[in-house]
Amino acid sequence: MHINANGFCKSLTPKQLEDLSNNSHAASLKRGEAIDGHHLLAWPIVAISSGVISMQHLLEDGRKTIAALFMQGDIIDMRGISSRNRSHLIALNKSNICRLSPDVFESIVETNREAQHIVWNNLRSQTHRAIDHSADLAKKQALEKLASFIFECRHRGTKTNKTKENVLVDIPVRRIDLAEYLGMQPETVSRSFRTLEERGIIEMQTISTVLIKQAPVLRRIANGDKTTEKMRRVDDDRFKVLSFG
Amino acid sequence: MHINANGFCKSLTPKQLEDLSNNSHAASLKRGEAIDGHHLLAWPIVAISSGVISMQHLLEDGRKTIAALFMQGDIIDMRGISSRNRSHLIALNKSNICRLSPDVFESIVETNREAQHIVWNNLRSQTHRAIDHSADLAKKQALEKLASFIFECRHRGTKTNKTKENVLVDIPVRRIDLAEYLGMQPETVSRSFRTLEERGIIEMQTISTVLIKQAPVLRRIANGDKTTEKMRRVDDDRFKVLSFG
DNA sequence: CGGCAAGTTGAGCCAGGTCAACTCCGGTGG
DNA sequence: CCACCGGAGTTGACCTGGCTCAACTTGCCG
């Protein structure tokens, strides 16, 4: 089941849709553009219809972190956040969003059961994604984080080529953003991609498209299975034999 | 505003309370005890009335992570999680919980506005906590993570001694759990506590009680301000002068 | 009082951060 | 059309914060 803002809108009655369009602000954002903090005070609910929005935290000395990624269908509820926190919503891509006022949002959620379920499920999956992401960051090494991220992209991606058994995955952000999301350096991201490619587990079709060649192995890396390191050598041996034959 | 399960229960009508007690399972857990996965299938909603519950992720090679901490008042919604994921709910303390079936939970949430708000706010703050925690894990160093955690405890704690200007903070988990939550080693946690104490920023009253002596400095460390390192030396100088005078 | 888990301390090492140099690529203007 | 530019990405060499391992102390519970 894919939960998205489209679903949310589809579930509304004509009356509610009218309310919504009278009490919301559609907007388009370019890469790097932030959602203005002042606007967030009046319209703290942001529904994403396309693109990728990042929630960024800034440390005192300039270190920057992408604490969360929001994509098509996510509904960001910033009530009580905008002012106190040093967190900002910044588009990583050309994105289309829709800002809602709390009033109209509340009234829809309280009166429309289906909309309520969609919104509730979205928030719940945001929570679980954030918790899973915490687990990734806490104990995994660079290679494992990247493997997890590739699966996260496959799971959430809309552009994924589903025909090819889901093996073609679109990475919707730049290397530099990816690094900030995974809590590592762009250099390390680059090296990790290369390692996965050298081991024959993935192949870069373009800079933003990954072909998964050995999904089970990638899965095991993501789960922290260290025995996969040996498999590299096995593959090499087989390759040598083949090339001799 | 403190959102808790008490609030949730208080907001119910007598009829709903009766429903609730007929369709819920109260339970008491000892430290280290897990909430059984089979039970979670039938009763995937867990409300915490006291204690600390951890959500733990296990990696293939035995590495363990505490991905999230839940305390008094949190309502954990595990629908759709219990089976697929390798995550477990484990008590870190003597805890009292209440398991709910989805049916009764849904019916209460859909009919009782106040309960709906309490539940929604709790889930929303879980999301933001998880996102903040991700940010902590991503780029902060050991000392900074610990400083953040002390503030998190102060903010969430129920046992905090509020009379003393909130400077006495209870750390409700063992060092070893703390380490797993912050993605570091128990040894490093120990060393970090010592460093903070040596710099005169905190003082350990007991192993689980921290007295914050310089809240602003601790705050700056938590925010990644590196200039605090120099302040140590300033303090030392002042101390020397005083001891000579 | 004994036994075991939790916590602390010290010494050495390594994954990944840092710094610097270089390539690649899309956009811009002459 | 090419020359130029700037930001993104990559690669190499080096360095360090925190992990690892081992020894020890402390505190809890029967």
XYZ file of C-alpha atoms (C1' of nucleotides) in Angstrom:
550
model
C 0.000 0.000 0.000
C 1.423 3.304 -1.046
C 0.252 6.254 1.028
C 0.494 9.623 -0.627
C -0.877 13.122 -0.759
C -2.790 12.133 -3.844
C -4.543 9.554 -1.721
C -5.179 12.201 0.859
C -6.737 14.532 -1.688
C -8.718 11.758 -3.343
C -10.329 10.883 -0.049
C -11.850 14.338 0.334
C -15.392 15.387 -0.418
C -15.943 18.188 -2.955
C -16.778 20.520 -0.096
C -13.525 19.661 1.632
C -11.534 20.025 -1.557
C -12.959 23.496 -1.941
C -12.052 24.340 1.654
C -8.612 22.988 1.018
C -7.930 25.055 -2.056
C -9.228 28.191 -0.351
C -7.064 27.595 2.699
C -3.836 26.338 1.290
C -0.804 27.678 -0.485
C 0.580 25.678 -3.333
C 4.199 26.445 -4.090
C 7.059 25.293 -6.232
C 10.602 25.125 -4.953
C 13.936 24.968 -6.730
C 16.873 22.936 -5.463
C 18.348 24.592 -2.415
C 15.337 26.735 -1.687
C 14.051 26.778 1.897
C 10.486 26.866 3.103
C 10.288 30.206 4.814
C 10.081 30.058 8.601
C 7.531 32.844 8.796
C 5.236 31.035 6.416
C 5.555 27.931 8.563
C 4.064 29.780 11.511
C 0.838 30.396 9.623
C 0.942 27.243 7.471
C 2.787 24.671 9.545
C 1.430 21.663 7.646
C 3.249 20.898 4.426
C 2.087 18.228 1.994
C 4.564 17.173 -0.670
C 3.226 16.393 -4.103
C 6.579 15.897 -5.799
C 10.278 16.239 -5.183
C 12.416 15.755 -2.110
C 12.386 17.981 0.967
C 15.074 17.714 3.643
C 14.878 18.659 7.280
C 18.272 20.122 8.094
C 19.872 20.756 11.447
C 22.728 23.169 11.775
C 25.380 22.903 14.479
C 27.123 25.883 16.015
C 30.364 25.369 14.100
C 28.745 24.909 10.707
C 28.369 21.136 10.595
C 25.152 20.389 8.766
C 22.947 17.337 9.028
C 19.998 16.162 7.006
C 17.929 14.699 9.791
C 15.106 13.446 7.608
C 14.012 13.162 3.998
C 10.427 13.752 2.918
C 9.113 12.704 -0.446
C 5.953 12.550 -2.481
C 2.978 11.878 -0.253
C 4.582 12.878 3.035
C 2.745 15.340 5.215
C 5.063 17.332 7.459
C 3.436 18.644 10.604
C 5.673 21.423 11.935
C 3.337 22.732 14.619
C 5.421 23.791 17.585
C 8.706 23.290 15.767
C 9.327 26.202 13.441
C 10.422 28.688 16.062
C 12.199 26.832 18.834
C 14.351 24.532 16.820
C 17.282 25.177 14.583
C 15.784 22.985 11.908
C 14.946 24.069 8.379
C 13.013 22.566 5.514
C 15.048 22.759 2.324
C 14.243 21.336 -1.096
C 16.893 19.025 -2.543
C 15.143 18.924 -5.887
C 12.598 20.818 -7.857
C 9.582 20.205 -5.649
C 5.909 20.998 -5.448
C 4.380 21.464 -2.067
C 1.108 22.549 -0.550
C 0.968 24.448 2.733
C -2.079 24.016 4.931
C -3.339 25.951 7.895
C -3.927 23.941 11.072
C -7.625 24.811 11.064
C -8.525 23.325 7.730
C -6.223 20.378 8.325
C -7.825 19.628 11.692
C -11.331 19.976 10.381
C -10.692 17.590 7.530
C -8.975 15.052 9.729
C -11.720 15.189 12.317
C -14.592 14.768 9.900
C -13.199 12.514 7.185
C -12.365 9.038 8.313
C -10.411 7.991 5.279
C -8.329 11.146 5.257
C -7.683 10.606 8.932
C -6.364 7.125 8.270
C -4.115 8.282 5.478
C -2.653 11.077 7.557
C -2.276 8.860 10.584
C -0.553 6.112 8.599
C 1.789 8.618 7.030
C 2.816 10.051 10.390
C 3.248 6.567 11.779
C 5.479 5.526 8.923
C 7.487 8.723 9.322
C 8.075 7.769 12.928
C 9.199 4.276 12.045
C 11.413 5.533 9.237
C 13.060 7.986 11.598
C 13.599 5.264 14.184
C 15.048 2.906 11.592
C 17.290 5.666 10.372
C 18.509 6.241 13.920
C 19.393 2.576 14.120
C 21.313 2.843 10.856
C 23.283 5.825 12.046
C 24.003 4.459 15.496
C 26.000 1.338 14.816
C 26.412 0.711 11.118
C 29.589 1.307 9.171
C 29.776 3.313 5.995
C 29.179 0.431 3.594
C 26.238 -0.843 5.621
C 24.615 2.582 5.800
C 24.882 2.981 2.059
C 23.387 -0.451 1.451
C 20.480 0.405 3.748
C 19.997 3.683 1.941
C 19.793 1.992 -1.442
C 16.997 -0.201 -0.093
C 15.296 2.810 1.429
C 15.336 4.463 -1.998
C 13.974 1.353 -3.636
C 11.197 1.169 -1.074
C 10.173 4.809 -1.186
C 11.070 5.657 -4.746
C 8.393 6.600 -7.233
C 10.600 6.556 -10.276
C 11.843 3.052 -9.638
C 11.743 0.844 -12.654
C 9.477 -1.818 -11.251
C 9.499 -3.911 -14.388
C 13.049 -5.083 -13.900
C 12.274 -6.865 -10.647
C 12.926 -3.645 -8.767
C 16.631 -3.850 -9.386
C 16.994 -0.394 -10.906
C 16.945 2.195 -8.157
C 16.922 5.944 -8.498
C 18.968 7.922 -5.971
C 16.991 11.148 -5.829
C 19.634 13.294 -4.113
C 23.158 14.488 -4.754
C 26.138 12.691 -3.218
C 26.700 15.611 -0.910
C 23.144 15.447 0.470
C 23.357 11.708 0.776
C 26.509 12.133 2.845
C 24.794 14.586 5.163
C 21.814 12.276 5.557
C 23.972 9.257 6.397
C 26.278 11.210 8.679
C 29.389 10.702 6.639
C 31.701 12.584 4.280
C 31.102 12.821 0.509
C 34.510 11.221 0.036
C 33.435 8.224 2.071
C 30.170 7.928 0.131
C 32.132 7.915 -3.090
C 34.528 5.251 -1.832
C 31.634 3.106 -0.586
C 29.880 3.194 -3.950
C 33.111 2.162 -5.600
C 33.609 -0.720 -3.172
C 30.114 -2.062 -3.843
C 30.727 -1.784 -7.557
C 34.159 -3.466 -7.375
C 32.595 -6.357 -5.505
C 30.070 -6.730 -8.307
C 27.102 -6.122 -6.035
C 25.816 -3.017 -7.793
C 26.506 -1.136 -10.987
C 26.106 2.593 -11.553
C 24.067 3.172 -14.687
C 24.208 6.918 -14.266
C 25.377 8.914 -11.307
C 21.886 8.699 -9.865
C 20.801 5.223 -10.991
C 21.927 2.049 -9.290
C 21.485 -1.390 -10.768
C 21.351 -3.965 -7.999
C 23.125 -7.051 -9.286
C 23.187 -9.107 -6.104
C 20.240 -8.066 -3.972
C 20.675 -10.790 -1.320
C 24.291 -9.843 -0.724
C 23.385 -6.155 -0.543
C 20.644 -7.050 1.939
C 23.122 -8.938 4.095
C 25.530 -6.013 4.068
C 22.695 -3.700 5.105
C 21.958 -6.057 7.983
C 25.534 -5.961 9.174
C 26.606 -9.408 8.046
C 30.396 -9.295 7.988
C 30.790 -12.614 6.202
C 29.989 -10.898 2.897
C 33.538 -9.577 2.801
C 34.826 -13.054 2.049
C 32.333 -13.469 -0.785
C 34.301 -10.950 -2.762
C 37.197 -13.372 -2.984
C 34.942 -16.268 -3.938
C 33.582 -14.234 -6.818
C 37.068 -13.301 -7.885
C 38.137 -16.946 -7.994
C 35.109 -17.894 -10.019
C 35.849 -15.030 -12.357
C 39.403 -16.209 -12.831
C 38.266 -19.738 -13.588
C 35.733 -18.495 -16.076
C 38.245 -16.343 -17.822
C 40.631 -19.256 -18.113
C 37.917 -21.521 -19.480
C 2.378 20.708 28.312
C 3.139 17.177 29.349
C 1.380 14.554 27.261
C 0.967 11.239 28.939
C -1.070 8.096 29.141
C -2.684 9.484 32.245
C -3.943 12.341 30.135
C -5.150 9.847 27.584
C -7.096 7.907 30.185
C -8.451 11.013 31.872
C -9.922 12.182 28.596
C -12.097 9.094 28.286
C -15.762 8.758 29.131
C -16.811 6.118 31.687
C -18.159 3.991 28.860
C -14.841 4.204 27.044
C -12.898 3.442 30.173
C -14.984 0.320 30.614
C -14.356 -0.667 27.012
C -10.714 -0.027 27.541
C -10.370 -2.182 30.609
C -12.324 -4.994 28.954
C -10.175 -4.852 25.856
C -6.716 -4.242 27.167
C -3.995 -6.156 28.896
C -2.176 -4.446 31.698
C 1.225 -5.938 32.383
C 4.289 -5.384 34.469
C 7.777 -5.925 33.106
C 11.106 -6.431 34.820
C 14.365 -5.017 33.499
C 15.428 -6.935 30.436
C 12.039 -8.445 29.773
C 10.708 -8.226 26.214
C 7.167 -7.611 25.068
C 6.277 -10.836 23.371
C 6.049 -10.622 19.592
C 2.990 -12.868 19.438
C 1.150 -10.642 21.866
C 2.036 -7.653 19.724
C 0.149 -9.149 16.814
C -3.103 -9.136 18.756
C -2.322 -6.094 20.901
C -0.036 -3.916 18.790
C -0.741 -0.715 20.703
C 1.247 -0.319 23.887
C 0.693 2.528 26.328
C 3.384 3.068 28.936
C 2.288 4.098 32.393
C 5.698 3.911 34.026
C 9.252 2.828 33.327
C 11.390 2.890 30.215
C 10.864 0.720 27.152
C 13.493 0.460 24.431
C 13.054 -0.437 20.805
C 16.050 -2.547 19.934
C 17.458 -3.478 16.548
C 19.761 -6.421 16.189
C 22.370 -6.693 13.452
C 23.452 -9.961 11.898
C 26.764 -10.099 13.731
C 25.330 -9.327 17.160
C 25.711 -5.559 17.272
C 22.738 -4.189 19.143
C 21.199 -0.747 18.920
C 18.581 0.974 20.989
C 16.791 2.837 18.237
C 14.317 4.625 20.465
C 13.365 5.119 24.092
C 9.764 5.254 25.233
C 8.730 6.541 28.612
C 5.702 7.316 30.711
C 2.886 8.573 28.522
C 4.211 7.288 25.220
C 1.871 5.226 23.088
C 3.702 2.813 20.812
C 1.806 1.833 17.709
C 3.395 -1.316 16.331
C 0.804 -2.140 13.692
C 2.595 -3.544 10.678
C 5.940 -3.725 12.422
C 5.995 -6.667 14.794
C 6.522 -9.339 12.195
C 8.577 -7.944 9.343
C 11.187 -6.080 11.300
C 13.983 -7.290 13.474
C 13.003 -4.848 16.175
C 12.011 -5.756 19.709
C 10.479 -3.902 22.614
C 12.480 -4.495 25.754
C 12.044 -2.936 29.176
C 15.117 -1.205 30.573
C 13.485 -0.755 33.947
C 10.647 -2.105 35.975
C 7.777 -0.891 33.816
C 4.022 -0.934 33.707
C 2.359 -1.087 30.351
C -1.092 -1.491 28.910
C -1.661 -3.328 25.631
C -4.598 -2.315 23.492
C -6.276 -3.964 20.570
C -6.513 -1.868 17.401
C -10.311 -1.983 17.493
C -10.823 -0.371 20.843
C -8.000 2.075 20.197
C -9.463 3.143 16.861
C -12.955 3.494 18.236
C -11.787 5.702 21.083
C -9.635 7.833 18.823
C -12.393 8.280 16.311
C -15.082 9.256 18.775
C -13.216 11.181 21.435
C -11.708 14.404 20.264
C -9.530 15.061 23.243
C -8.110 11.552 23.227
C -7.446 11.952 19.516
C -5.437 15.088 20.148
C -3.431 13.511 22.910
C -2.596 10.497 20.801
C -1.792 12.598 17.750
C 0.466 14.932 19.712
C 2.263 12.014 21.255
C 2.929 10.411 17.884
C 4.041 13.742 16.482
C 6.476 14.310 19.304
C 7.782 10.760 18.881
C 8.511 11.582 15.260
C 10.320 14.786 16.101
C 12.262 13.126 18.879
C 13.367 10.389 16.500
C 14.397 12.957 13.897
C 16.325 14.978 16.459
C 17.981 11.815 17.651
C 19.001 11.016 14.089
C 20.614 14.432 13.870
C 22.477 13.778 17.104
C 23.786 10.457 15.888
C 24.718 11.659 12.424
C 27.315 14.313 13.066
C 27.891 14.821 16.760
C 30.913 13.575 18.650
C 30.743 11.596 21.849
C 30.770 14.550 24.252
C 28.117 16.380 22.259
C 25.840 13.355 22.115
C 26.070 12.915 25.851
C 25.307 16.580 26.468
C 22.256 16.315 24.215
C 21.145 13.211 26.043
C 21.342 14.902 29.422
C 19.026 17.616 28.108
C 16.736 15.000 26.619
C 16.490 13.369 30.042
C 15.821 16.695 31.702
C 13.089 17.434 29.192
C 11.365 14.079 29.330
C 12.123 13.070 32.871
C 9.359 12.682 35.397
C 11.589 12.283 38.404
C 13.502 15.475 37.723
C 13.902 17.643 40.748
C 12.206 20.709 39.385
C 12.721 22.743 42.544
C 16.427 23.181 41.977
C 15.995 25.108 38.745
C 15.917 21.838 36.839
C 19.587 21.256 37.390
C 19.248 17.801 38.912
C 18.631 15.277 36.159
C 17.843 11.602 36.509
C 19.437 9.266 33.957
C 16.847 6.497 33.842
C 18.964 3.856 32.091
C 22.176 1.989 32.663
C 25.457 3.136 31.099
C 25.366 0.175 28.792
C 21.894 1.037 27.467
C 22.855 4.664 27.145
C 25.825 3.625 25.038
C 23.613 1.565 22.756
C 21.155 4.433 22.399
C 23.859 6.949 21.524
C 25.698 4.599 19.211
C 28.867 4.447 21.210
C 30.776 2.120 23.528
C 30.199 1.994 27.307
C 33.858 2.881 27.732
C 33.389 6.045 25.723
C 30.286 6.990 27.705
C 32.238 6.609 30.902
C 35.109 8.722 29.605
C 32.706 11.416 28.399
C 30.992 11.683 31.778
C 34.392 12.033 33.350
C 35.437 14.761 30.936
C 32.305 16.794 31.665
C 32.893 16.374 35.364
C 36.582 17.342 35.126
C 35.616 20.502 33.272
C 33.267 21.386 36.115
C 30.198 21.372 33.889
C 28.342 18.595 35.663
C 28.678 16.619 38.859
C 27.539 13.047 39.420
C 25.467 12.871 42.579
C 24.857 9.174 42.177
C 25.558 6.977 39.193
C 22.165 7.906 37.812
C 21.820 11.519 38.953
C 23.537 14.408 37.225
C 23.815 17.864 38.709
C 24.163 20.418 35.940
C 26.541 23.087 37.197
C 26.959 25.097 34.000
C 23.838 24.661 31.925
C 24.784 27.256 29.259
C 28.114 25.586 28.604
C 26.485 22.166 28.452
C 23.944 23.590 26.010
C 26.722 24.936 23.810
C 28.489 21.603 23.808
C 25.228 19.907 22.824
C 24.946 22.374 19.943
C 28.406 21.547 18.695
C 30.162 24.701 19.800
C 33.859 23.823 19.817
C 34.934 26.988 21.595
C 33.868 25.468 24.910
C 37.061 23.463 24.936
C 39.029 26.590 25.664
C 36.749 27.480 28.567
C 38.225 24.605 30.497
C 41.582 26.349 30.580
C 40.012 29.650 31.617
C 38.402 27.899 34.556
C 41.678 26.290 35.469
C 43.446 29.640 35.491
C 40.764 31.157 37.654
C 41.006 28.204 39.982
C 44.765 28.655 40.288
C 44.404 32.329 41.060
C 41.841 31.604 43.720
C 43.985 29.000 45.357
C 46.925 31.379 45.465
C 44.833 34.192 46.911
C 30.492 -13.065 52.237
C 30.878 -14.712 47.561
C 29.703 -14.271 42.792
C 28.529 -11.891 38.845
C 27.284 -8.000 36.080
C 28.185 -3.136 35.485
C 31.274 0.335 35.254
C 35.983 2.330 34.828
C 40.731 2.893 33.314
C 44.717 2.211 30.267
C 47.152 1.043 25.786
C 47.070 0.301 21.007
C 44.880 0.383 16.567
C 41.817 1.324 12.621
C 37.641 3.166 10.004
C 36.629 7.048 8.447
C 37.439 12.111 8.780
C 40.476 15.770 6.842
C 43.101 18.101 3.512
C 44.695 18.787 -1.053
C 44.833 17.894 -5.844
C 42.526 16.585 -9.684
C 38.614 15.382 -13.032
C 34.073 15.899 -14.730
C 30.192 18.342 -16.288
C 26.624 21.779 -17.162
C 26.016 26.575 -17.883
C 27.544 31.135 -19.708
C 29.462 34.512 -22.565
C 32.547 36.137 -26.149
C 31.643 26.982 -31.417
C 34.981 26.927 -27.941
C 36.994 28.930 -23.639
C 36.027 29.574 -19.302
C 34.084 28.981 -14.824
C 32.323 26.958 -10.556
C 30.355 23.402 -8.107
C 30.116 18.308 -7.696
C 32.409 14.237 -7.503
C 36.591 11.365 -7.099
C 41.137 9.857 -5.612
C 45.263 9.714 -2.685
C 47.898 10.515 1.713
C 47.711 11.392 6.233
C 45.710 11.810 10.980
C 42.644 11.232 14.904
C 38.402 10.120 17.742
C 36.609 6.515 19.375
C 36.585 1.293 19.101
C 38.846 -2.863 20.910
C 40.825 -5.691 24.181
C 42.279 -6.590 28.692
C 42.712 -5.695 33.516
C 40.758 -3.866 37.288
C 37.142 -1.846 40.701
C 32.554 -1.229 42.218
C 28.057 -2.356 43.474
C 24.156 -5.352 43.782
C 21.685 -9.485 45.247
C 21.161 -13.896 47.163
